[in-house]
Amino acid sequence: MSVVSTLSAGSAKDPANQLDEAQQKATNAAALIEQNWSAWLGIGLRVVLIIVIATVLRTVIRRTITKLIERMNRSAQAVDGTALGGLLVNAERRRQRSEAIGSVLRSVASFLIMGTAALMILGIFEINLAPLLASAGVAGVALGFGARNLVTDFLSGVFMILEDQYGVGDSVDAGVASGEVIEVGLRVTKLRGDNGEIWYVRNGEVKRIGNLSQGWATAGVDVTVRSDEDLAKVRETLTEVGAVMSKEEPWNERLWGPVEVLGLDAVYLDQMVIRVSAKTMPGKALGVERELRWRIKEAFDVAGIRIVGRMMLAAEEDENGNPAPAVAAPSAYASATSPQSIAASPIPPSSLSK
């Protein structure tokens, strides 16, 4: 009977004890909130304020960079199709260069702003940033060593674009490959070779670059004539060819200077070489050289001036009866009694048996 009464008394006290414990916990939580609500509210407001400021600042800077790039592209399109645009500005090249620069600037701005905001938020929560920064530094060094080729390509591409070393439409010699630039990237540059092949050149592999499309180019033609030709007549004919060519389209735009007869480049017993040169638009030197050779050949045919070479001179000497160029020197093996022929003849079997 006593045991039953004890159990009933304990069971009757359990709900009361539980209620007291719950009331005590609620009181402690309310006291904790009452004591720290201002601090927690301040932390939350500071976190929200940092996020809002970082987001607004990032958006403003990215839009500013985008508008600046668009303005650069509009200025390039304004002169595209004009004489200035054809000579000094390549719209596609400038567009790709400006977009690449804008992409780099936007990425750098986003990384700096959001990274700084994240560090500030961690500092508000009183998190020790020293181990975190040290770990990030070690990880960055390890990543840099592991992907050093990628980092080298990226940095080389950034400086190449900023310095405007070459762009779309330029003819370049990059050492590892040469051709016309069809696309410029931060890591890889695409070139189209003379036979139509496409070269993918990593920017970090380019140790030196030769741009054949900036400034001006030089077209040079060597004219070989007989040594007994009248030099005054030859110079007059070449000068007339250059004057006529510089007045006709499209050569009047591609030639940036008069066609000059520089004089004798070499003199031999049977021929002489005359050098003709002209300053041309970048990338148009080869076409000007071909047209010059065509016109010079036609003008020399009309004027009776013969363009000669080694093979032609040798053929003319053969026609004049000089057998030396056409007939080979006599061989010692042609005579059966010569010492060379006897030494080269096989030993008879009879002598071997003796």
mmCIF file of C-alpha atoms in Angstrom:
data_model
loop_
_atom_site.group_PDB
_atom_site.id
_atom_site.type_symbol
_atom_site.label_atom_id
_atom_site.label_comp_id
_atom_site.label_asym_id
_atom_site.label_seq_id
_atom_site.Cartn_x
_atom_site.Cartn_y
_atom_site.Cartn_z
ATOM 1 C CA MET A 1 0.000 0.000 0.000
ATOM 2 C CA SER A 2 2.844 2.337 0.788
ATOM 3 C CA VAL A 3 4.578 1.557 -2.494
ATOM 4 C CA VAL A 4 1.516 2.405 -4.515
ATOM 5 C CA SER A 5 1.063 5.669 -2.679
ATOM 6 C CA THR A 6 4.708 6.604 -3.319
ATOM 7 C CA LEU A 7 4.406 5.922 -7.042
ATOM 8 C CA SER A 8 1.221 7.914 -7.297
ATOM 9 C CA ALA A 9 2.830 10.840 -5.487
ATOM 10 C CA GLY A 10 5.886 10.765 -7.819
ATOM 11 C CA SER A 11 3.735 10.634 -10.906
ATOM 12 C CA ALA A 12 1.725 13.520 -9.618
ATOM 13 C CA LYS A 13 4.875 15.608 -9.115
ATOM 14 C CA ASP A 14 6.382 14.917 -12.554
ATOM 15 C CA PRO A 15 4.152 17.306 -14.554
ATOM 16 C CA ALA A 16 4.749 20.041 -12.051
ATOM 17 C CA ASN A 17 8.508 19.544 -12.196
ATOM 18 C CA GLN A 18 8.471 19.570 -15.939
ATOM 19 C CA LEU A 19 6.440 22.746 -15.970
ATOM 20 C CA ASP A 20 8.852 24.393 -13.584
ATOM 21 C CA GLU A 21 11.838 23.357 -15.693
ATOM 22 C CA ALA A 22 10.213 24.688 -18.879
ATOM 23 C CA GLN A 23 9.352 27.933 -17.137
ATOM 24 C CA GLN A 24 12.933 28.236 -15.917
ATOM 25 C CA LYS A 25 14.332 27.655 -19.419
ATOM 26 C CA ALA A 26 11.970 30.191 -20.925
ATOM 27 C CA THR A 27 12.970 32.700 -18.293
ATOM 28 C CA ASN A 28 16.671 32.107 -19.008
ATOM 29 C CA ALA A 29 16.138 32.416 -22.775
ATOM 30 C CA ALA A 30 14.169 35.613 -22.334
ATOM 31 C CA ALA A 31 16.894 36.992 -20.122
ATOM 32 C CA LEU A 32 19.543 36.028 -22.645
ATOM 33 C CA ILE A 33 17.626 37.651 -25.467
ATOM 34 C CA GLU A 34 16.949 40.720 -23.382
ATOM 35 C CA GLN A 35 20.630 41.045 -22.572
ATOM 36 C CA ASN A 36 22.017 40.404 -26.099
ATOM 37 C CA TRP A 37 19.262 41.483 -28.494
ATOM 38 C CA SER A 38 20.881 44.821 -29.150
ATOM 39 C CA ALA A 39 24.225 43.212 -29.960
ATOM 40 C CA TRP A 40 22.634 40.614 -32.237
ATOM 41 C CA LEU A 41 20.575 43.253 -33.965
ATOM 42 C CA GLY A 42 23.667 45.344 -34.509
ATOM 43 C CA ILE A 43 25.564 42.372 -35.987
ATOM 44 C CA GLY A 44 22.689 41.523 -38.310
ATOM 45 C CA LEU A 45 22.325 45.108 -39.455
ATOM 46 C CA ARG A 46 26.041 45.387 -40.123
ATOM 47 C CA VAL A 47 26.040 42.143 -42.133
ATOM 48 C CA VAL A 48 23.062 43.263 -44.180
ATOM 49 C CA LEU A 49 24.608 46.698 -44.686
ATOM 50 C CA ILE A 50 27.906 45.183 -45.885
ATOM 51 C CA ILE A 51 26.104 42.879 -48.325
ATOM 52 C CA VAL A 52 23.943 45.706 -49.687
ATOM 53 C CA ILE A 53 26.883 48.087 -50.104
ATOM 54 C CA ALA A 54 29.041 45.399 -51.772
ATOM 55 C CA THR A 55 26.241 44.425 -54.164
ATOM 56 C CA VAL A 56 25.462 48.023 -55.113
ATOM 57 C CA LEU A 57 29.137 48.890 -55.539
ATOM 58 C CA ARG A 58 29.759 45.812 -57.671
ATOM 59 C CA THR A 59 26.759 46.580 -59.877
ATOM 60 C CA VAL A 60 27.755 50.213 -60.339
ATOM 61 C CA ILE A 61 31.361 49.399 -61.208
ATOM 62 C CA ARG A 62 30.399 46.635 -63.657
ATOM 63 C CA ARG A 63 27.885 48.898 -65.406
ATOM 64 C CA THR A 64 30.439 51.681 -65.593
ATOM 65 C CA ILE A 65 32.966 49.349 -67.194
ATOM 66 C CA THR A 66 30.329 48.037 -69.614
ATOM 67 C CA LYS A 67 29.330 51.565 -70.674
ATOM 68 C CA LEU A 68 32.972 52.497 -71.152
ATOM 69 C CA ILE A 69 33.518 49.463 -73.397
ATOM 70 C CA GLU A 70 30.366 50.259 -75.397
ATOM 71 C CA ARG A 71 31.554 53.827 -75.889
ATOM 72 C CA MET A 72 34.886 52.553 -77.173
ATOM 73 C CA ASN A 73 33.094 50.259 -79.627
ATOM 74 C CA ARG A 74 30.832 53.094 -80.835
ATOM 75 C CA SER A 75 33.823 55.325 -81.465
ATOM 76 C CA ALA A 76 35.403 52.518 -83.511
ATOM 77 C CA GLN A 77 32.194 51.965 -85.499
ATOM 78 C CA ALA A 78 31.903 55.690 -86.203
ATOM 79 C CA VAL A 79 35.067 55.655 -88.332
ATOM 80 C CA ASP A 80 34.578 52.157 -89.723
ATOM 81 C CA GLY A 81 34.251 52.275 -93.503
ATOM 82 C CA THR A 82 36.018 55.613 -93.861
ATOM 83 C CA ALA A 83 39.590 56.224 -94.950
ATOM 84 C CA LEU A 84 40.638 56.674 -91.340
ATOM 85 C CA GLY A 85 38.886 53.477 -90.360
ATOM 86 C CA GLY A 86 40.557 51.536 -93.137
ATOM 87 C CA LEU A 87 44.042 52.779 -92.374
ATOM 88 C CA LEU A 88 44.197 53.220 -88.620
ATOM 89 C CA VAL A 89 41.299 51.411 -86.974
ATOM 90 C CA ASN A 90 40.149 47.823 -87.253
ATOM 91 C CA ALA A 91 36.650 47.697 -85.769
ATOM 92 C CA GLU A 92 36.656 43.952 -85.103
ATOM 93 C CA ARG A 93 40.106 44.098 -83.586
ATOM 94 C CA ARG A 94 39.179 47.000 -81.348
ATOM 95 C CA ARG A 95 35.912 45.346 -80.340
ATOM 96 C CA GLN A 96 37.600 42.128 -79.255
ATOM 97 C CA ARG A 97 40.337 44.009 -77.450
ATOM 98 C CA SER A 98 37.854 46.202 -75.569
ATOM 99 C CA GLU A 99 35.653 43.235 -74.655
ATOM 100 C CA ALA A 100 38.628 41.283 -73.344
ATOM 101 C CA ILE A 101 39.782 44.233 -71.257
ATOM 102 C CA GLY A 102 36.230 44.761 -69.972
ATOM 103 C CA SER A 103 35.894 41.098 -68.996
ATOM 104 C CA VAL A 104 39.152 41.213 -67.057
ATOM 105 C CA LEU A 105 38.226 44.455 -65.291
ATOM 106 C CA ARG A 106 34.763 43.193 -64.336
ATOM 107 C CA SER A 107 36.153 39.936 -62.965
ATOM 108 C CA VAL A 108 38.842 41.716 -60.949
ATOM 109 C CA ALA A 109 36.341 44.226 -59.560
ATOM 110 C CA SER A 110 33.875 41.496 -58.542
ATOM 111 C CA PHE A 111 36.598 39.433 -56.878
ATOM 112 C CA LEU A 112 37.983 42.350 -54.883
ATOM 113 C CA ILE A 113 34.608 43.719 -53.762
ATOM 114 C CA MET A 114 32.963 40.423 -52.805
ATOM 115 C CA GLY A 115 36.135 39.045 -51.244
ATOM 116 C CA THR A 116 36.541 42.135 -49.080
ATOM 117 C CA ALA A 117 32.876 41.938 -48.042
ATOM 118 C CA ALA A 118 33.241 38.271 -47.071
ATOM 119 C CA LEU A 119 36.283 39.017 -44.910
ATOM 120 C CA MET A 120 34.475 41.904 -43.216
ATOM 121 C CA ILE A 121 31.484 39.667 -42.402
ATOM 122 C CA LEU A 122 33.747 37.009 -40.908
ATOM 123 C CA GLY A 123 35.435 39.702 -38.836
ATOM 124 C CA ILE A 124 32.063 40.833 -37.459
ATOM 125 C CA PHE A 125 31.445 37.307 -36.118
ATOM 126 C CA GLU A 126 34.833 37.533 -34.380
ATOM 127 C CA ILE A 127 36.313 34.692 -36.439
ATOM 128 C CA ASN A 128 40.114 34.612 -36.413
ATOM 129 C CA LEU A 129 41.102 35.363 -40.006
ATOM 130 C CA ALA A 130 44.829 34.703 -39.609
ATOM 131 C CA PRO A 131 44.637 30.883 -40.107
ATOM 132 C CA LEU A 132 42.164 31.354 -42.943
ATOM 133 C CA LEU A 133 44.387 33.852 -44.757
ATOM 134 C CA ALA A 134 47.446 31.672 -44.192
ATOM 135 C CA SER A 135 45.642 28.624 -45.604
ATOM 136 C CA ALA A 136 44.449 30.642 -48.574
ATOM 137 C CA GLY A 137 47.989 31.855 -49.200
ATOM 138 C CA VAL A 138 49.397 28.323 -49.108
ATOM 139 C CA ALA A 139 46.619 27.067 -51.375
ATOM 140 C CA GLY A 140 47.246 29.941 -53.778
ATOM 141 C CA VAL A 141 50.968 29.160 -53.934
ATOM 142 C CA ALA A 142 50.271 25.458 -54.515
ATOM 143 C CA LEU A 143 47.733 26.269 -57.219
ATOM 144 C CA GLY A 144 50.169 28.708 -58.818
ATOM 145 C CA PHE A 145 52.894 26.055 -59.007
ATOM 146 C CA GLY A 146 50.509 23.421 -60.297
ATOM 147 C CA ALA A 147 48.935 25.639 -62.962
ATOM 148 C CA ARG A 148 51.902 27.892 -63.707
ATOM 149 C CA ASN A 149 51.516 27.417 -67.468
ATOM 150 C CA LEU A 150 47.893 28.526 -67.284
ATOM 151 C CA VAL A 151 48.819 31.533 -65.141
ATOM 152 C CA THR A 152 51.635 32.423 -67.559
ATOM 153 C CA ASP A 153 49.281 32.231 -70.546
ATOM 154 C CA PHE A 154 46.673 34.361 -68.797
ATOM 155 C CA LEU A 155 49.098 37.078 -67.671
ATOM 156 C CA SER A 156 50.771 37.175 -71.088
ATOM 157 C CA GLY A 157 47.361 37.534 -72.731
ATOM 158 C CA VAL A 158 46.381 40.375 -70.401
ATOM 159 C CA PHE A 159 49.560 42.364 -71.082
ATOM 160 C CA MET A 160 49.389 41.585 -74.795
ATOM 161 C CA ILE A 161 45.871 43.036 -74.980
ATOM 162 C CA LEU A 162 46.671 46.039 -72.807
ATOM 163 C CA GLU A 163 49.763 46.875 -74.867
ATOM 164 C CA ASP A 164 47.921 46.228 -78.159
ATOM 165 C CA GLN A 165 50.768 44.141 -79.566
ATOM 166 C CA TYR A 166 48.526 42.662 -82.266
ATOM 167 C CA GLY A 167 44.838 42.209 -83.019
ATOM 168 C CA VAL A 168 42.305 40.630 -85.346
ATOM 169 C CA GLY A 169 43.308 41.053 -88.979
ATOM 170 C CA ASP A 170 47.030 41.550 -88.318
ATOM 171 C CA SER A 171 49.633 39.409 -90.055
ATOM 172 C CA VAL A 172 52.100 38.316 -87.397
ATOM 173 C CA ASP A 173 55.117 36.079 -86.982
ATOM 174 C CA ALA A 174 54.930 34.556 -83.502
ATOM 175 C CA GLY A 175 57.988 32.346 -83.851
ATOM 176 C CA VAL A 176 56.115 29.087 -83.270
ATOM 177 C CA ALA A 177 53.637 29.958 -86.043
ATOM 178 C CA SER A 178 52.829 32.759 -88.454
ATOM 179 C CA GLY A 179 49.701 33.922 -90.235
ATOM 180 C CA GLU A 180 46.702 36.223 -89.923
ATOM 181 C CA VAL A 181 45.162 36.732 -86.478
ATOM 182 C CA ILE A 182 41.510 35.629 -86.513
ATOM 183 C CA GLU A 183 40.821 35.583 -82.754
ATOM 184 C CA VAL A 184 42.534 36.963 -79.677
ATOM 185 C CA GLY A 185 41.920 35.421 -76.258
ATOM 186 C CA LEU A 186 43.397 35.729 -72.810
ATOM 187 C CA ARG A 187 44.934 32.252 -73.040
ATOM 188 C CA VAL A 188 45.114 31.308 -76.733
ATOM 189 C CA THR A 189 45.557 33.259 -79.975
ATOM 190 C CA LYS A 190 44.213 31.767 -83.210
ATOM 191 C CA LEU A 191 46.192 32.287 -86.424
ATOM 192 C CA ARG A 192 45.277 31.285 -89.983
ATOM 193 C CA GLY A 193 48.320 30.201 -91.961
ATOM 194 C CA ASP A 194 49.093 30.795 -95.618
ATOM 195 C CA ASN A 195 47.657 27.393 -96.590
ATOM 196 C CA GLY A 196 44.425 27.897 -94.642
ATOM 197 C CA GLU A 197 45.422 25.956 -91.536
ATOM 198 C CA ILE A 198 44.484 27.334 -88.104
ATOM 199 C CA TRP A 199 47.167 27.593 -85.431
ATOM 200 C CA TYR A 200 46.274 27.714 -81.745
ATOM 201 C CA VAL A 201 49.160 29.507 -80.061
ATOM 202 C CA ARG A 202 49.315 29.763 -76.274
ATOM 203 C CA ASN A 203 50.141 33.307 -75.251
ATOM 204 C CA GLY A 204 52.747 32.119 -72.765
ATOM 205 C CA GLU A 205 54.732 30.420 -75.557
ATOM 206 C CA VAL A 206 55.172 33.625 -77.560
ATOM 207 C CA LYS A 207 58.638 34.924 -76.681
ATOM 208 C CA ARG A 208 58.797 37.456 -79.482
ATOM 209 C CA ILE A 209 56.233 38.767 -81.943
ATOM 210 C CA GLY A 210 56.653 40.397 -85.324
ATOM 211 C CA ASN A 211 53.631 42.423 -86.446
ATOM 212 C CA LEU A 212 53.590 42.876 -90.210
ATOM 213 C CA SER A 213 50.428 45.007 -90.240
ATOM 214 C CA GLN A 214 51.301 48.025 -88.107
ATOM 215 C CA GLY A 215 52.739 51.267 -89.445
ATOM 216 C CA TRP A 216 53.776 50.635 -93.042
ATOM 217 C CA ALA A 217 55.385 47.939 -95.187
ATOM 218 C CA THR A 218 58.037 47.961 -97.888
ATOM 219 C CA ALA A 219 57.638 46.375 -101.313
ATOM 220 C CA GLY A 220 60.977 45.529 -102.928
ATOM 221 C CA VAL A 221 61.599 44.135 -106.425
ATOM 222 C CA ASP A 222 64.986 43.105 -107.862
ATOM 223 C CA VAL A 223 65.240 43.489 -111.653
ATOM 224 C CA THR A 224 68.067 41.582 -113.387
ATOM 225 C CA VAL A 225 69.165 42.826 -116.811
ATOM 226 C CA ARG A 226 72.205 42.329 -119.070
ATOM 227 C CA SER A 227 75.344 44.172 -118.144
ATOM 228 C CA ASP A 228 75.427 45.966 -121.512
ATOM 229 C CA GLU A 229 71.963 47.560 -121.139
ATOM 230 C CA ASP A 230 71.629 51.349 -121.049
ATOM 231 C CA LEU A 231 71.204 52.273 -117.377
ATOM 232 C CA ALA A 232 69.556 55.597 -118.173
ATOM 233 C CA LYS A 233 66.953 53.847 -120.318
ATOM 234 C CA VAL A 234 66.346 51.238 -117.634
ATOM 235 C CA ARG A 235 65.906 53.895 -114.932
ATOM 236 C CA GLU A 236 63.569 55.940 -117.135
ATOM 237 C CA THR A 237 61.407 52.892 -117.879
ATOM 238 C CA LEU A 238 61.187 51.876 -114.206
ATOM 239 C CA THR A 239 60.338 55.421 -113.141
ATOM 240 C CA GLU A 240 57.560 55.627 -115.711
ATOM 241 C CA VAL A 241 56.125 52.290 -114.557
ATOM 242 C CA GLY A 242 56.048 53.525 -110.948
ATOM 243 C CA ALA A 243 54.458 56.870 -111.875
ATOM 244 C CA VAL A 244 51.675 55.237 -113.891
ATOM 245 C CA MET A 245 50.984 52.624 -111.234
ATOM 246 C CA SER A 246 50.756 55.196 -108.418
ATOM 247 C CA LYS A 247 47.952 57.025 -110.272
ATOM 248 C CA GLU A 248 45.718 54.009 -110.926
ATOM 249 C CA GLU A 249 43.243 52.382 -108.533
ATOM 250 C CA PRO A 250 43.542 50.577 -106.207
ATOM 251 C CA TRP A 251 47.307 51.057 -106.194
ATOM 252 C CA ASN A 252 47.056 54.793 -105.494
ATOM 253 C CA GLU A 253 45.648 53.906 -102.034
ATOM 254 C CA ARG A 254 47.985 51.009 -101.346
ATOM 255 C CA LEU A 255 51.103 52.960 -102.270
ATOM 256 C CA TRP A 256 52.038 55.382 -99.493
ATOM 257 C CA GLY A 257 54.975 56.812 -101.351
ATOM 258 C CA PRO A 258 56.502 56.988 -104.840
ATOM 259 C CA VAL A 259 58.081 53.942 -106.462
ATOM 260 C CA GLU A 260 61.803 54.632 -106.159
ATOM 261 C CA VAL A 261 64.631 53.207 -108.247
ATOM 262 C CA LEU A 262 67.288 52.773 -105.577
ATOM 263 C CA GLY A 263 70.043 51.933 -108.055
ATOM 264 C CA LEU A 264 72.354 49.003 -108.684
ATOM 265 C CA ASP A 265 72.128 46.372 -105.993
ATOM 266 C CA ALA A 266 74.757 44.081 -107.575
ATOM 267 C CA VAL A 267 76.975 44.095 -110.683
ATOM 268 C CA TYR A 268 78.404 40.948 -112.340
ATOM 269 C CA LEU A 269 80.298 40.293 -115.573
ATOM 270 C CA ASP A 270 77.179 39.148 -117.402
ATOM 271 C CA GLN A 271 74.336 40.866 -115.548
ATOM 272 C CA MET A 272 73.369 43.584 -113.076
ATOM 273 C CA VAL A 273 70.632 43.790 -110.454
ATOM 274 C CA ILE A 274 68.569 46.964 -110.020
ATOM 275 C CA ARG A 275 66.574 47.504 -106.822
ATOM 276 C CA VAL A 276 63.081 49.045 -106.927
ATOM 277 C CA SER A 277 61.287 49.880 -103.660
ATOM 278 C CA ALA A 278 58.049 51.496 -102.477
ATOM 279 C CA LYS A 279 56.366 52.190 -99.132
ATOM 280 C CA THR A 280 52.944 50.524 -98.994
ATOM 281 C CA MET A 281 49.940 50.019 -96.770
ATOM 282 C CA PRO A 282 50.516 47.380 -94.063
ATOM 283 C CA GLY A 283 49.899 43.872 -95.339
ATOM 284 C CA LYS A 284 49.783 44.928 -99.019
ATOM 285 C CA ALA A 285 53.476 44.676 -99.870
ATOM 286 C CA LEU A 286 53.227 41.252 -101.532
ATOM 287 C CA GLY A 287 50.433 42.337 -103.872
ATOM 288 C CA VAL A 288 52.314 45.504 -104.811
ATOM 289 C CA GLU A 289 55.463 43.493 -105.568
ATOM 290 C CA ARG A 290 53.570 41.141 -107.883
ATOM 291 C CA GLU A 291 51.928 44.019 -109.728
ATOM 292 C CA LEU A 292 55.274 45.799 -110.074
ATOM 293 C CA ARG A 293 56.911 42.715 -111.599
ATOM 294 C CA TRP A 294 54.018 42.342 -114.040
ATOM 295 C CA ARG A 295 54.197 45.974 -115.183
ATOM 296 C CA ILE A 296 58.001 46.012 -115.341
ATOM 297 C CA LYS A 297 58.029 42.910 -117.564
ATOM 298 C CA GLU A 298 55.482 44.451 -119.952
ATOM 299 C CA ALA A 299 57.328 47.794 -120.049
ATOM 300 C CA PHE A 300 60.706 46.114 -120.680
ATOM 301 C CA ASP A 301 59.234 44.086 -123.537
ATOM 302 C CA VAL A 302 57.971 47.276 -125.160
ATOM 303 C CA ALA A 303 61.285 49.093 -124.583
ATOM 304 C CA GLY A 304 63.390 46.167 -125.813
ATOM 305 C CA ILE A 305 65.122 45.616 -122.473
ATOM 306 C CA ARG A 306 65.759 41.963 -121.711
ATOM 307 C CA ILE A 307 65.327 40.537 -118.219
ATOM 308 C CA VAL A 308 67.932 37.785 -117.902
ATOM 309 C CA GLY A 309 69.224 35.269 -115.426
ATOM 310 C CA ARG A 310 71.886 32.609 -115.057
ATOM 311 C CA MET A 311 69.963 29.950 -116.978
ATOM 312 C CA MET A 312 69.271 32.270 -119.908
ATOM 313 C CA LEU A 313 72.904 33.347 -120.162
ATOM 314 C CA ALA A 314 74.073 29.738 -120.195
ATOM 315 C CA ALA A 315 71.619 28.921 -123.002
ATOM 316 C CA GLU A 316 72.818 31.916 -125.044
ATOM 317 C CA GLU A 317 76.439 30.806 -124.696
ATOM 318 C CA ASP A 318 75.454 27.350 -125.984
ATOM 319 C CA GLU A 319 73.839 28.909 -129.046
ATOM 320 C CA ASN A 320 76.993 30.958 -129.739
ATOM 321 C CA GLY A 321 79.091 27.794 -129.991
ATOM 322 C CA ASN A 322 80.725 27.732 -126.600
ATOM 323 C CA PRO A 323 80.710 24.047 -125.596
ATOM 324 C CA ALA A 324 81.979 24.606 -122.083
ATOM 325 C CA PRO A 325 78.592 25.185 -120.353
ATOM 326 C CA ALA A 326 76.861 22.269 -122.102
ATOM 327 C CA VAL A 327 79.597 19.593 -122.295
ATOM 328 C CA ALA A 328 80.952 17.998 -119.179
ATOM 329 C CA ALA A 329 84.666 17.700 -118.541
ATOM 330 C CA PRO A 330 86.303 14.530 -119.953
ATOM 331 C CA SER A 331 86.471 11.642 -117.500
ATOM 332 C CA ALA A 332 89.592 9.606 -116.802
ATOM 333 C CA TYR A 333 87.442 6.485 -116.861
ATOM 334 C CA ALA A 334 86.555 7.067 -120.529
ATOM 335 C CA SER A 335 89.945 5.672 -121.630
ATOM 336 C CA ALA A 336 90.488 1.933 -121.104
ATOM 337 C CA THR A 337 94.259 2.405 -120.782
ATOM 338 C CA SER A 338 94.163 5.122 -118.113
ATOM 339 C CA PRO A 339 95.474 4.206 -114.641
ATOM 340 C CA GLN A 340 92.090 5.002 -113.099
ATOM 341 C CA SER A 341 90.281 2.687 -115.525
ATOM 342 C CA ILE A 342 92.811 -0.139 -114.988
ATOM 343 C CA ALA A 343 92.513 0.199 -111.184
ATOM 344 C CA ALA A 344 88.730 0.067 -111.376
ATOM 345 C CA SER A 345 88.563 -2.966 -113.719
ATOM 346 C CA PRO A 346 87.866 -6.404 -112.125
ATOM 347 C CA ILE A 347 90.715 -8.872 -111.551
ATOM 348 C CA PRO A 348 90.632 -11.779 -114.072
ATOM 349 C CA PRO A 349 89.980 -15.293 -112.612
ATOM 350 C CA SER A 350 93.195 -16.662 -114.178
ATOM 351 C CA SER A 351 95.363 -14.350 -112.058
ATOM 352 C CA LEU A 352 93.529 -15.447 -108.933
ATOM 353 C CA SER A 353 94.226 -19.155 -109.637
ATOM 354 C CA LYS A 354 97.951 -18.484 -109.919
#
